[in-house]
C-alpha positions as a LaTeX table, in Angstrom:
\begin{tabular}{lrrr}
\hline
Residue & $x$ (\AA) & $y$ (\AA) & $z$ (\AA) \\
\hline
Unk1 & $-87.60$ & 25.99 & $-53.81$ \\
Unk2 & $-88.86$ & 22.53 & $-53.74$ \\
Unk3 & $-89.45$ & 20.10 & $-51.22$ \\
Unk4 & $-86.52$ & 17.62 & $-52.91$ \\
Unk5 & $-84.49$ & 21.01 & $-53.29$ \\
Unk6 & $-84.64$ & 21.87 & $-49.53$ \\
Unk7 & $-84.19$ & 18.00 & $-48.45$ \\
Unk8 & $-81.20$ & 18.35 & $-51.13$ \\
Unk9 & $-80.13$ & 21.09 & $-49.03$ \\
Unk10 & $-80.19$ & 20.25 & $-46.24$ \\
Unk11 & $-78.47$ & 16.78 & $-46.39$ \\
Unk12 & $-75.01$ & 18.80 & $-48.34$ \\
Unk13 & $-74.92$ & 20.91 & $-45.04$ \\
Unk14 & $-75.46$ & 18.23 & $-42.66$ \\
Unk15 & $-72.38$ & 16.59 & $-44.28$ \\
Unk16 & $-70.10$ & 19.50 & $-44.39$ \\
Unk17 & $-70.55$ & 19.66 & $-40.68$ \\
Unk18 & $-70.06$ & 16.46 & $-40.20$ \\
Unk19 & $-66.59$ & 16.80 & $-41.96$ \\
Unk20 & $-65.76$ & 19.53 & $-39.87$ \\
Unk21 & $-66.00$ & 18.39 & $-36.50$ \\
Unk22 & $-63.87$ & 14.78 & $-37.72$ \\
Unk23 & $-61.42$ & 17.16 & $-39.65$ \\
Unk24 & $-57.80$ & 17.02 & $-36.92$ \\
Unk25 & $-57.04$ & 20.44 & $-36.37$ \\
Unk26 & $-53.04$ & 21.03 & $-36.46$ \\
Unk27 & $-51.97$ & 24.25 & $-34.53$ \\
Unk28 & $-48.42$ & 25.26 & $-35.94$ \\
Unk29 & $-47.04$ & 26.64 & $-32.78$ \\
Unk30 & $-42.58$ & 27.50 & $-32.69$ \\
Unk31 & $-41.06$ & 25.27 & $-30.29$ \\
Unk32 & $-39.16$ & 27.34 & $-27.48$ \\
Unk33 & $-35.69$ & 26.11 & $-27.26$ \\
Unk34 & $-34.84$ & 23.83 & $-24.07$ \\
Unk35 & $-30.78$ & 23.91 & $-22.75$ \\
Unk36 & $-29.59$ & 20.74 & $-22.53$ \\
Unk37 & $-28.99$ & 19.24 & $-18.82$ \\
Unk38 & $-25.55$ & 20.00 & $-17.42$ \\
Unk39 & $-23.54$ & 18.44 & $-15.18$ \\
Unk40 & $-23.67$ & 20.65 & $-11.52$ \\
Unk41 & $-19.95$ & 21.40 & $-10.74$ \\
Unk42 & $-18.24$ & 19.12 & $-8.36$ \\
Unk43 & $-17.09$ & 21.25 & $-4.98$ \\
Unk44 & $-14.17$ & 19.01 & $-3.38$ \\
Unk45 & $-14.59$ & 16.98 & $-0.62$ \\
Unk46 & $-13.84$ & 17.61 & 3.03 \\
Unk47 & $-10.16$ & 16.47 & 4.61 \\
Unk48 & $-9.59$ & 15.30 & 8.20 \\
Unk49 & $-6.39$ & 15.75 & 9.77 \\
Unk50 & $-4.59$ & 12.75 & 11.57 \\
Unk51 & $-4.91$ & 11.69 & 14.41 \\
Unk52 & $-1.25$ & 12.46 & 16.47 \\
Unk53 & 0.53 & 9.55 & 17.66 \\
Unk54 & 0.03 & 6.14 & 17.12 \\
Unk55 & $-3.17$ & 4.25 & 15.90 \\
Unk56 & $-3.75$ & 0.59 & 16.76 \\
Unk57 & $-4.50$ & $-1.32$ & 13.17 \\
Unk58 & $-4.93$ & $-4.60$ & 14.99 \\
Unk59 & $-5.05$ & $-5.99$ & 17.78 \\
Unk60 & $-5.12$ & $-9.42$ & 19.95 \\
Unk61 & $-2.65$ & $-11.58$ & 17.72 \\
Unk62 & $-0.51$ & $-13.94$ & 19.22 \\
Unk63 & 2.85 & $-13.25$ & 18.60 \\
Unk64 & 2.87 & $-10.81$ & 15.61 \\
Unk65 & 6.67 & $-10.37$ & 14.24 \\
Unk66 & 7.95 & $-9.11$ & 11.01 \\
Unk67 & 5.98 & $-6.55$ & 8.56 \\
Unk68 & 6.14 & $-5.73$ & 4.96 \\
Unk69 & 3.76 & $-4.60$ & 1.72 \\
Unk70 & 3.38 & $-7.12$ & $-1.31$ \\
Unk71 & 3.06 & $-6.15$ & $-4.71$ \\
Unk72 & $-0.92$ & $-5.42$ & $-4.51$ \\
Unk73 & $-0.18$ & $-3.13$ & $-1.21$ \\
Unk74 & $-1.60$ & $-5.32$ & 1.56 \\
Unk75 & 0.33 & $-5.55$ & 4.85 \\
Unk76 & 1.67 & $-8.61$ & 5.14 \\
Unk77 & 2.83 & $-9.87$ & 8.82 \\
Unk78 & 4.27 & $-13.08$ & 10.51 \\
Unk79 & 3.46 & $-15.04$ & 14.05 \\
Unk80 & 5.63 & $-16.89$ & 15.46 \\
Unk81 & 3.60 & $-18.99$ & 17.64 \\
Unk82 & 1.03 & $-19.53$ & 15.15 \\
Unk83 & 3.51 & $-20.51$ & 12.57 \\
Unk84 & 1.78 & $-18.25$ & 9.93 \\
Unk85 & 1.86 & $-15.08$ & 7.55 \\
Unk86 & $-1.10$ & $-13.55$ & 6.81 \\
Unk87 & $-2.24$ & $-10.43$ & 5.07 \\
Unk88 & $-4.22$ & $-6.74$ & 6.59 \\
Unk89 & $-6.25$ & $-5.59$ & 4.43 \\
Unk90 & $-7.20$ & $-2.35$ & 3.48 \\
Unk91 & $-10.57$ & $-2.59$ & 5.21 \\
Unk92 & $-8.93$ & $-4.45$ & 8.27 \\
Unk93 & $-9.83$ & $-7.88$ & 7.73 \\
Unk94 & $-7.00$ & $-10.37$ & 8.27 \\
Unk95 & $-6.46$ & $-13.13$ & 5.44 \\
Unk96 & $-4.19$ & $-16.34$ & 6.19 \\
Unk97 & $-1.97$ & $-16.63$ & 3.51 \\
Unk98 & 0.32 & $-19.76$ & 4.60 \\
Unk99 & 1.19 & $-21.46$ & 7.86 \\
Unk100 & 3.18 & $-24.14$ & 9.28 \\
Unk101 & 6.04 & $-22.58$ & 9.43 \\
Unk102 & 8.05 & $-22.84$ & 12.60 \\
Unk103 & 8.78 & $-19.57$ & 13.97 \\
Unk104 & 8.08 & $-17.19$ & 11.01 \\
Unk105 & 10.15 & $-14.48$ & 10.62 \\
Unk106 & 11.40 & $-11.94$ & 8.63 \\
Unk107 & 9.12 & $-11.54$ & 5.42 \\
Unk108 & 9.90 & $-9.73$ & 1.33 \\
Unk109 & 8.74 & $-9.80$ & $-1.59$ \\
Unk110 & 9.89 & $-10.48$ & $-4.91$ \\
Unk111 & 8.90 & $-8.80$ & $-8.19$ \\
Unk112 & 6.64 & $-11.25$ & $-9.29$ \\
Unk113 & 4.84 & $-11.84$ & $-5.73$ \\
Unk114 & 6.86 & $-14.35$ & $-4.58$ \\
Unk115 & 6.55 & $-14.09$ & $-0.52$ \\
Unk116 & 9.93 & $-14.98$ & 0.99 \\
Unk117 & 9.85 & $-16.07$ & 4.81 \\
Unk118 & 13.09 & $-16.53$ & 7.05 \\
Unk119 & 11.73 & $-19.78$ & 9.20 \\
Unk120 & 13.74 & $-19.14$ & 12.82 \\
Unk121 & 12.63 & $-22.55$ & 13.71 \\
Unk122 & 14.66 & $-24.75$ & 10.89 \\
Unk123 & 16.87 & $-21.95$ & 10.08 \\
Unk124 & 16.30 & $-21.48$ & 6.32 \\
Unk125 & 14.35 & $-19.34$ & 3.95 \\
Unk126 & 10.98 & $-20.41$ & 2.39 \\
Unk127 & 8.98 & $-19.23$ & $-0.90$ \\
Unk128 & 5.31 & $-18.62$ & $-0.71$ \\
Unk129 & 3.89 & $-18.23$ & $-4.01$ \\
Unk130 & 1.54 & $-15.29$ & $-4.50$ \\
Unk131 & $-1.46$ & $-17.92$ & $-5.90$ \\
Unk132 & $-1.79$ & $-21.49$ & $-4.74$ \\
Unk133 & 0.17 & $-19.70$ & $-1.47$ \\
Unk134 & 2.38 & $-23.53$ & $-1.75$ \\
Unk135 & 5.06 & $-23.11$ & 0.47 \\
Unk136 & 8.63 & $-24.58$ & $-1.12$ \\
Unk137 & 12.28 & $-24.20$ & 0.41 \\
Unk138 & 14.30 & $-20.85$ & $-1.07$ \\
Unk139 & 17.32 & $-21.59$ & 0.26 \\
Unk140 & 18.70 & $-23.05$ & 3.85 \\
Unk141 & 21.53 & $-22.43$ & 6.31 \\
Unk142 & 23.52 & $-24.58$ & 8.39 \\
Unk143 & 23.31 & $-23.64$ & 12.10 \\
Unk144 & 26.24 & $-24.55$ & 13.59 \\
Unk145 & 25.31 & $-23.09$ & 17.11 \\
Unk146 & 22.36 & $-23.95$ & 19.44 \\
Unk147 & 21.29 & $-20.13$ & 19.19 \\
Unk148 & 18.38 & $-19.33$ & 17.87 \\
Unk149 & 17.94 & $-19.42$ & 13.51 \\
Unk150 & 17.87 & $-16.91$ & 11.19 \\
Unk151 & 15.62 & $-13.75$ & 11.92 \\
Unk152 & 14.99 & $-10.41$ & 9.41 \\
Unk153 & 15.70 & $-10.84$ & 5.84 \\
Unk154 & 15.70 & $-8.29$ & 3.26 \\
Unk155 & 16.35 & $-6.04$ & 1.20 \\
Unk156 & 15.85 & $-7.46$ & $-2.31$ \\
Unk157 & 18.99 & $-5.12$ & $-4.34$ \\
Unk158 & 17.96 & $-2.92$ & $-7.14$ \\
Unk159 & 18.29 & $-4.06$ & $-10.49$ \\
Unk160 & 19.89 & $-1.08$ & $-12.06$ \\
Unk161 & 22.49 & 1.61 & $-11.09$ \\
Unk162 & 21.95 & 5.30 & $-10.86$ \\
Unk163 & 22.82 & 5.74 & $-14.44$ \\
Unk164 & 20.52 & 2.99 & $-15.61$ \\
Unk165 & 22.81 & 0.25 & $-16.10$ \\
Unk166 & 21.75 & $-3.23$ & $-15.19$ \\
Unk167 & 23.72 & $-4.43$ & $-12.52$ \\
Unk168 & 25.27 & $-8.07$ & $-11.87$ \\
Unk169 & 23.52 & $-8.62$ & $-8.15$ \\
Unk170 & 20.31 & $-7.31$ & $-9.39$ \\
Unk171 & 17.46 & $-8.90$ & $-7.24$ \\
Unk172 & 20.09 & $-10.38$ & $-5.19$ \\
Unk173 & 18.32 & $-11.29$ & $-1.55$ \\
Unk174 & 20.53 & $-9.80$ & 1.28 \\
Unk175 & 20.07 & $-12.56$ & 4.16 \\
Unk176 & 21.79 & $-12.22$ & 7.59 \\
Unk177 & 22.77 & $-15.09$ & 9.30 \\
Unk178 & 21.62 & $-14.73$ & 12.63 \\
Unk179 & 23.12 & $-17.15$ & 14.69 \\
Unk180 & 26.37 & $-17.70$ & 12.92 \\
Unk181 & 27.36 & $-14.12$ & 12.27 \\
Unk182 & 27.40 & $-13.67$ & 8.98 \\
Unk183 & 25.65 & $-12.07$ & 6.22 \\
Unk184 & 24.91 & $-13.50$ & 2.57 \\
Unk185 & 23.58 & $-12.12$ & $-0.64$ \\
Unk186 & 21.45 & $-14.81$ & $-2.36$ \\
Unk187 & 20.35 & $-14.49$ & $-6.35$ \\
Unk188 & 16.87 & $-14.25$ & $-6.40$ \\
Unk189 & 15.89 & $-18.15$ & $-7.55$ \\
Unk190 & 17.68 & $-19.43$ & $-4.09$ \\
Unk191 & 20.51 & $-21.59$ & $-5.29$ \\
Unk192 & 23.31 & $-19.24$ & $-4.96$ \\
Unk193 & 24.61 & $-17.87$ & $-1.41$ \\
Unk194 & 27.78 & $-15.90$ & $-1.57$ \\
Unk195 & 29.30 & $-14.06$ & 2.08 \\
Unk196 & 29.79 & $-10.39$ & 2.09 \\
Unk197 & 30.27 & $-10.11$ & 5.47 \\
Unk198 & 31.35 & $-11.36$ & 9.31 \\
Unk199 & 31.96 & $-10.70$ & 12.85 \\
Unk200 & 28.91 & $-10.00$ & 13.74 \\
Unk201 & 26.92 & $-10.54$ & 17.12 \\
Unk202 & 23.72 & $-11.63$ & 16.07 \\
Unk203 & 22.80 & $-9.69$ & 12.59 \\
Unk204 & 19.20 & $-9.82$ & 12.18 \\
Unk205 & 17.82 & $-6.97$ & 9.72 \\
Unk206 & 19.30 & $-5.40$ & 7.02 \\
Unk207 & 18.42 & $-2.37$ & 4.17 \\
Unk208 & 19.96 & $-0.51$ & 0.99 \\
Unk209 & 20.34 & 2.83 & 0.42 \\
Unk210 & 20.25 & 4.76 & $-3.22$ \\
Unk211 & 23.92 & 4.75 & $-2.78$ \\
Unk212 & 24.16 & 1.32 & $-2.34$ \\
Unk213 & 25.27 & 0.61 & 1.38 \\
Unk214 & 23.73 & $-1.97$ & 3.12 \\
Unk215 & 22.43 & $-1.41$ & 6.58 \\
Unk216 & 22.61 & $-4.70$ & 9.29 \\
Unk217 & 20.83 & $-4.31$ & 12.34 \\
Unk218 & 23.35 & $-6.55$ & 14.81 \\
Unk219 & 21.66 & $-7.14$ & 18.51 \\
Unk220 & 25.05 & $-6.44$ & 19.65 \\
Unk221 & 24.36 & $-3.04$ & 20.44 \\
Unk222 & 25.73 & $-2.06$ & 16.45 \\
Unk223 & 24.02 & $-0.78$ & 12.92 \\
Unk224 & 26.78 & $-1.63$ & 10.27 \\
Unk225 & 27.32 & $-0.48$ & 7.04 \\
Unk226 & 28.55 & $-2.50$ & 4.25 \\
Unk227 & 30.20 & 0.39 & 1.92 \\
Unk228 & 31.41 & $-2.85$ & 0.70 \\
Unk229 & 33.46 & $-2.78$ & 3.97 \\
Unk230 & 31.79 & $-2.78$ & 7.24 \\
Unk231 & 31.78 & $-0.11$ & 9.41 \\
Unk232 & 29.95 & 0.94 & 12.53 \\
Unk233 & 27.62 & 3.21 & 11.64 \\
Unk234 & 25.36 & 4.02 & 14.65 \\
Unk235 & 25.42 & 2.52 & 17.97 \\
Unk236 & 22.26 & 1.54 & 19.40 \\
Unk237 & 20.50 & $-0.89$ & 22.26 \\
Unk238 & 19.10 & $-4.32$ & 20.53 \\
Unk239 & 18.44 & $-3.24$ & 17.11 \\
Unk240 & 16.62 & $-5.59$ & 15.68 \\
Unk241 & 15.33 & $-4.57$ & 11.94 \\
Unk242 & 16.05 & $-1.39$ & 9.91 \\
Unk243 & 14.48 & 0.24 & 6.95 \\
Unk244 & 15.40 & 2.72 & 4.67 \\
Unk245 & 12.96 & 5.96 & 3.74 \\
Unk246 & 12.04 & 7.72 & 0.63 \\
Unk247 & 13.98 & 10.61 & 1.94 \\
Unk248 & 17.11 & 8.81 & 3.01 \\
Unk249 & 16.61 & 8.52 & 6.24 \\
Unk250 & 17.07 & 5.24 & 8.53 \\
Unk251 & 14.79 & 3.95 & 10.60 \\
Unk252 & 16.41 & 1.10 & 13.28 \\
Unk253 & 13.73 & $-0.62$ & 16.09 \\
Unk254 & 15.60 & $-0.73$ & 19.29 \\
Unk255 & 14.92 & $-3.90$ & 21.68 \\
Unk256 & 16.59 & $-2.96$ & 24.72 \\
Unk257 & 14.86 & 0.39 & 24.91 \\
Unk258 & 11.14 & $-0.43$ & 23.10 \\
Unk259 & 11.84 & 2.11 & 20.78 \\
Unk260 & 12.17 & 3.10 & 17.09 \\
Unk261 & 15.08 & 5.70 & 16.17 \\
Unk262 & 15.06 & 7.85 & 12.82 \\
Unk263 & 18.65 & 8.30 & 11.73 \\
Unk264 & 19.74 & 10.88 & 9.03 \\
Unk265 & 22.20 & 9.61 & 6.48 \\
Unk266 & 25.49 & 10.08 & 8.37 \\
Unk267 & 24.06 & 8.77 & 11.41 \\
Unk268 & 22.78 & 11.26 & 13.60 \\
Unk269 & 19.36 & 10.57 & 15.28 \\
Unk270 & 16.78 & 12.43 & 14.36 \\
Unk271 & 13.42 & 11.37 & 15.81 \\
Unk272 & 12.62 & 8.96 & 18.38 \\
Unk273 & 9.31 & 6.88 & 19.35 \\
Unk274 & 9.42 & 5.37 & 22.92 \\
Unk275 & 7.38 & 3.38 & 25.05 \\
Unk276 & 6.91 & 0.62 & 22.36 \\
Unk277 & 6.12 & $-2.92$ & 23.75 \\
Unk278 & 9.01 & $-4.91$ & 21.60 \\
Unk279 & 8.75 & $-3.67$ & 18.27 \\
Unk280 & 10.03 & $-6.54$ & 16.38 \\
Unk281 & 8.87 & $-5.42$ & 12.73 \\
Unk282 & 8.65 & $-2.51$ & 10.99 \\
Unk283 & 8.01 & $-0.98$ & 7.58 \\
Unk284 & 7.23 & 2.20 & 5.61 \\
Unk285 & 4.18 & 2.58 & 2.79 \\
Unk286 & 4.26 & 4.32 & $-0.67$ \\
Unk287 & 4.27 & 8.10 & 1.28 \\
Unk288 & 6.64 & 6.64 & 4.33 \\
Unk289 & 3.87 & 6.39 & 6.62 \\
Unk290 & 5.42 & 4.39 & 9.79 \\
Unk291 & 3.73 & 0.49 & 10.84 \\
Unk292 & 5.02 & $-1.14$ & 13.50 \\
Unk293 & 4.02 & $-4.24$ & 15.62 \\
Unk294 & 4.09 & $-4.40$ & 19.24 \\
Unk295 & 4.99 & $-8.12$ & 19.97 \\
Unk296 & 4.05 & $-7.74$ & 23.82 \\
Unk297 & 0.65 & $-6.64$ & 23.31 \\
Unk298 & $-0.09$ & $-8.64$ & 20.01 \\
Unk299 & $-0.52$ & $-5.83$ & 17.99 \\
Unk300 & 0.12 & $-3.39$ & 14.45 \\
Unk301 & 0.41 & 0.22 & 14.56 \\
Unk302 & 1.16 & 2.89 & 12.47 \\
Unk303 & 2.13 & 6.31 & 12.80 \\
Unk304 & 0.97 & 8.71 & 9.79 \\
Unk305 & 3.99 & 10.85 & 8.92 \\
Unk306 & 2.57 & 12.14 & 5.80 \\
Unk307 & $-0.92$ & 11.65 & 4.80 \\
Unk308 & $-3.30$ & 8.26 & 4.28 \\
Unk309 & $-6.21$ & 7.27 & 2.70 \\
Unk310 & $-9.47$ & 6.12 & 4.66 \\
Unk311 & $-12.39$ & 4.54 & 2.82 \\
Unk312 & $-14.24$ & 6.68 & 0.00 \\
Unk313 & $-17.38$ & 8.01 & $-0.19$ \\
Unk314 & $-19.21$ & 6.88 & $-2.80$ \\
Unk315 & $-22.89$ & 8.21 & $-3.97$ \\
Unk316 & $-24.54$ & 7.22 & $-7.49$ \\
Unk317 & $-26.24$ & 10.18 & $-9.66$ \\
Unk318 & $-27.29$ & 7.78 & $-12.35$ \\
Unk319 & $-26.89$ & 4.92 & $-14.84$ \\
Unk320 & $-23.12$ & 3.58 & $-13.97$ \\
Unk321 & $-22.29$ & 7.46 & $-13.09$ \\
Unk322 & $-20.87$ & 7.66 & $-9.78$ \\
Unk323 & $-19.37$ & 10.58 & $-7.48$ \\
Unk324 & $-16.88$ & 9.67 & $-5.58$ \\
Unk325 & $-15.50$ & 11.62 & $-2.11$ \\
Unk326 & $-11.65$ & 10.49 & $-1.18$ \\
Unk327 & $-10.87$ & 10.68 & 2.07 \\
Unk328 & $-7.44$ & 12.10 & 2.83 \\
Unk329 & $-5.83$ & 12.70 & 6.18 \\
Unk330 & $-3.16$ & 14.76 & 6.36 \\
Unk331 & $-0.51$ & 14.73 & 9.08 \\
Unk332 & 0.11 & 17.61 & 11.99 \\
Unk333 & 2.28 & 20.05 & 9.77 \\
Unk334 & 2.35 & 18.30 & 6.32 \\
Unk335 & 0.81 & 20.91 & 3.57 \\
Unk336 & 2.30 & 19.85 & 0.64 \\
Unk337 & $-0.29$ & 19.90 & $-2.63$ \\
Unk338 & $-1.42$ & 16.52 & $-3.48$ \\
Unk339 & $-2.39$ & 15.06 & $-6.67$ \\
Unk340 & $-5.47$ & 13.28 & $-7.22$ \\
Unk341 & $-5.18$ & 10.51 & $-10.24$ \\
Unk342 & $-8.45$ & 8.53 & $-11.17$ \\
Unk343 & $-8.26$ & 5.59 & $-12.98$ \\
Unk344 & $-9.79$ & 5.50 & $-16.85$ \\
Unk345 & $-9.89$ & 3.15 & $-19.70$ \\
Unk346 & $-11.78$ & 2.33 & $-22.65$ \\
Unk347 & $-14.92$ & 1.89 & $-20.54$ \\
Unk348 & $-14.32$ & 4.38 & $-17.87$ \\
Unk349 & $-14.43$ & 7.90 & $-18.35$ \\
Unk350 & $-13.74$ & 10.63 & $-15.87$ \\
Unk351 & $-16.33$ & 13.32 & $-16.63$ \\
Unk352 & $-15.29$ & 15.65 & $-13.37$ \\
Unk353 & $-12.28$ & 16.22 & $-11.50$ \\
Unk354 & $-11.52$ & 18.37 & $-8.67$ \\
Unk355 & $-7.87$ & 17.93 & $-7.14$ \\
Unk356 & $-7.36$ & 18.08 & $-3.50$ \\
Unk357 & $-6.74$ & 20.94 & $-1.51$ \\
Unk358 & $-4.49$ & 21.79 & 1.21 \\
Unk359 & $-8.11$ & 21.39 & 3.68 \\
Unk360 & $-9.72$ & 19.41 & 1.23 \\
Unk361 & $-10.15$ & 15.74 & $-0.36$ \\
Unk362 & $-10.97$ & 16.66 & $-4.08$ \\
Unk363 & $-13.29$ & 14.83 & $-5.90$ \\
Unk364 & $-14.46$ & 13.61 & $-9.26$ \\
Unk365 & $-17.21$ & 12.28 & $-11.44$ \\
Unk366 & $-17.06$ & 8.83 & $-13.06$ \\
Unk367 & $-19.06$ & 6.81 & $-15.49$ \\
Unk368 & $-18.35$ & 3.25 & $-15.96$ \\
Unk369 & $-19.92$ & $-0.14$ & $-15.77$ \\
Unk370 & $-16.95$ & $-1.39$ & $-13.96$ \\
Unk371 & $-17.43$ & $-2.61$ & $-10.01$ \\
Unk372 & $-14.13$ & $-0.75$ & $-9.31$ \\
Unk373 & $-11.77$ & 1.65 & $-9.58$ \\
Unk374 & $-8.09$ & 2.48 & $-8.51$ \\
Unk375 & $-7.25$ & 5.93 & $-7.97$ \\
Unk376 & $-4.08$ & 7.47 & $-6.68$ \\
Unk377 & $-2.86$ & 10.11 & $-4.68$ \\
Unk378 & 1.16 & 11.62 & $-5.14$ \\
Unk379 & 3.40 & 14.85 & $-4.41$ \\
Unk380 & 6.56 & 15.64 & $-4.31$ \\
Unk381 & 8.16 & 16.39 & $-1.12$ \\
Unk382 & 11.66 & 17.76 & $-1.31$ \\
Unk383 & 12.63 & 15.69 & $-4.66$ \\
Unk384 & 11.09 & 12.77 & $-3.33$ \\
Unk385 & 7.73 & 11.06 & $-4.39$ \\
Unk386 & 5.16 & 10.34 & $-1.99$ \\
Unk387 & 2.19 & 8.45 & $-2.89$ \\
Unk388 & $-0.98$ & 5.92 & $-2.02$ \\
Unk389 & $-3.11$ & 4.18 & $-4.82$ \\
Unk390 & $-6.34$ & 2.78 & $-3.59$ \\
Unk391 & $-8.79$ & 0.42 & $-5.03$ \\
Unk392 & $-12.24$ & 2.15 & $-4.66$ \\
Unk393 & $-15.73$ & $-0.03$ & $-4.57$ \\
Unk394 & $-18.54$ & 1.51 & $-6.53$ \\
Unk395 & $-22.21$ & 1.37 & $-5.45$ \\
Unk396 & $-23.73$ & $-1.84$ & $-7.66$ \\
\hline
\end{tabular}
């Protein structure tokens, strides 16, 4: 061969190397199937039985009186030497929500928030409104005696009968008139006061029934009921305010013996909590838990009858996906299954749910880009409905 043959050569296998070792070489290798991630099952979440007896919500008030729940299920309470009514929260912080009143007593609420007051002091009834908390007159009394003004007021009457019928005093106001002896129904705008009953010592509280008697607590020493006629229906020392139950039951607080007595529907007493210092206000949440405030000490108690809810646990597993832990506390003897209802919407989906146990919480999985969420808790106990809802803050 010659030399410019070899040189030839040489140069073609230079440059097939050269293409060889810039040549990408592609391996064709199977893939190997990965699962998909799954969500790890929820287990529920521990329960904690209640504490027996009486718990102290708050504490150190001046002169805390009458008790009740508005419409977004805060405790709502007068004073009547700070002249104001003011709202226990869920977290127990206290919010002011209007004041100078004189002598704040008795407190409901109306359907659409409306906060009405009994004000001892100038014997009438005044309307707090649920937003710019403006306080106007409802409706006032003449006292014609030098005793003391009107006390408890309550309970707003149902607007529709057993059978579904709407009924002519629906969200009537039932208003005793403390120092004159009397007791009024009131429509619900104020202007209208018409007398359903008299005779009366000194008629201070007053609740309905399913069956439509009312109950009036008389510091005479009497509980009437108005069947429409009144009749004595328990005798009792100093009753000052009365509630009606889920169940049917009556609950009266007692004055002259610091104590609160649970009365069956004809009458007969059965329970009893003593040793109360002047429990001037009472009232029953959404599963007839039992608050009650203790004028001499200044404070609000309540006594779990069923079950409650403390404050959640809440722990984030990713992007707006939350796990949240209820806490439910059960009463001594109270094993009834519970229901466990999660809020969800268009931008909230519940992707777990374990229901509660008769040891246990439950639990469940959320993913939303909401701050919040209201969740509920229900059962049935002996054809009546028991239940909490809770608004539940979620981890930013």
């Amino acid at each position: 061969m010659s030399a410019t043959a070899k040189r030839a050569a040489l140069a073609l296998m230079l440059m097939t190397v050269t293409a060889c070792r810039q040549a990408p070489v592609t391996q064709h290798v199977t893939p190997t199937p990965v699962a998909s991630p799954k969500t790890s099952p929820l287990a529920a979440c521990a329960a904690t039985a209640a504490s027996p007896g009486p718990q102290v919500l708050l504490q150190n008030q001046p002169a805390p009186d009458d008790l009740v729940f508005d419409n977004a299920g805060r405790l709502l309470f007068s004073d009547i030497k700070t002249g104001f009514v003011s709202a226990l929260n869920a977290d127990g912080s206290v919010e002011r929500i209007a004041g100078g009143m004189s002598a704040p007593e008795g407190i409901v609420v109306q359907a659409d928030g409306r906060i009405l007051v009994g004000e001892q002091g100038r014997n009438r009834v005044v309307a707090i409104d649920p937003k710019s908390h403006a306080v106007t007159l409802w409706h006032a009394f003449p006292n014609r005696t030098a005793r003391d003004g009107i006390d408890g007021i309550g309970p707003i009457l149902p607007s529709l009968d057993s059978q579904g019928n709407f009924l002519p005093t629906a969200d009537n106001v039932i208003v005793p008139d403390s120092p004159n002896g009397v007791v009024w129904r009131v429509s619900s705008d104020g202007k209208t006061a018409t007398q359903i009953a008299s005779g009366m010592v000194r008629p201070v509280g007053a609740a309905v029934d399913r069956a439509g008697r009312i109950f009036v607590a008389d510091e005479g020493g009497t509980l009437w009921a108005l069947t429409p006629a009144k009749v004595r229906f328990a005798t009792l020392s100093t009753p000052d305010d009365v509630l009606v139950g889920r169940g049917g039951h009556i609950f009266v607080n007692t004055l002259g013996d610091n104590a609160i007595h649970e009365l069956d529907s004809q009458g007969h007493q059965v329970g009893v909590i003593t040793g109360i210092q002047q429990p001037q206000g009472i009232a029953l949440d959404g599963a007839d838990n039992l608050y009650y405030t203790e004028f001499n000490t200044g404070r609000i108690d309540r006594v779990i009858r069923s079950f409650t809810l403390d404050s959640p646990k809440v722990t984030r597993t990713g992007p707006s996906t939350y796990i949240v832990c209820p806490v439910i506390r059960r009463a001594a003897g109270f094993s009834r299954p519970l229901g466990l209802t999660p809020g969800s919407s268009l931008t909230t989906a519940i992707l777990q749910l374990v229901q509660p146990g008769t040891d246990s919480s439950g639990a469940f999985e959320v993913q939303t880009p909401e701050h919040s969420i209201t969740i509920g808790v229900s059962t049935t106990d002996g054809g009546v409905n028991l239940g909490l809802s809770q608004n539940v803050s979620l981890s930013p």
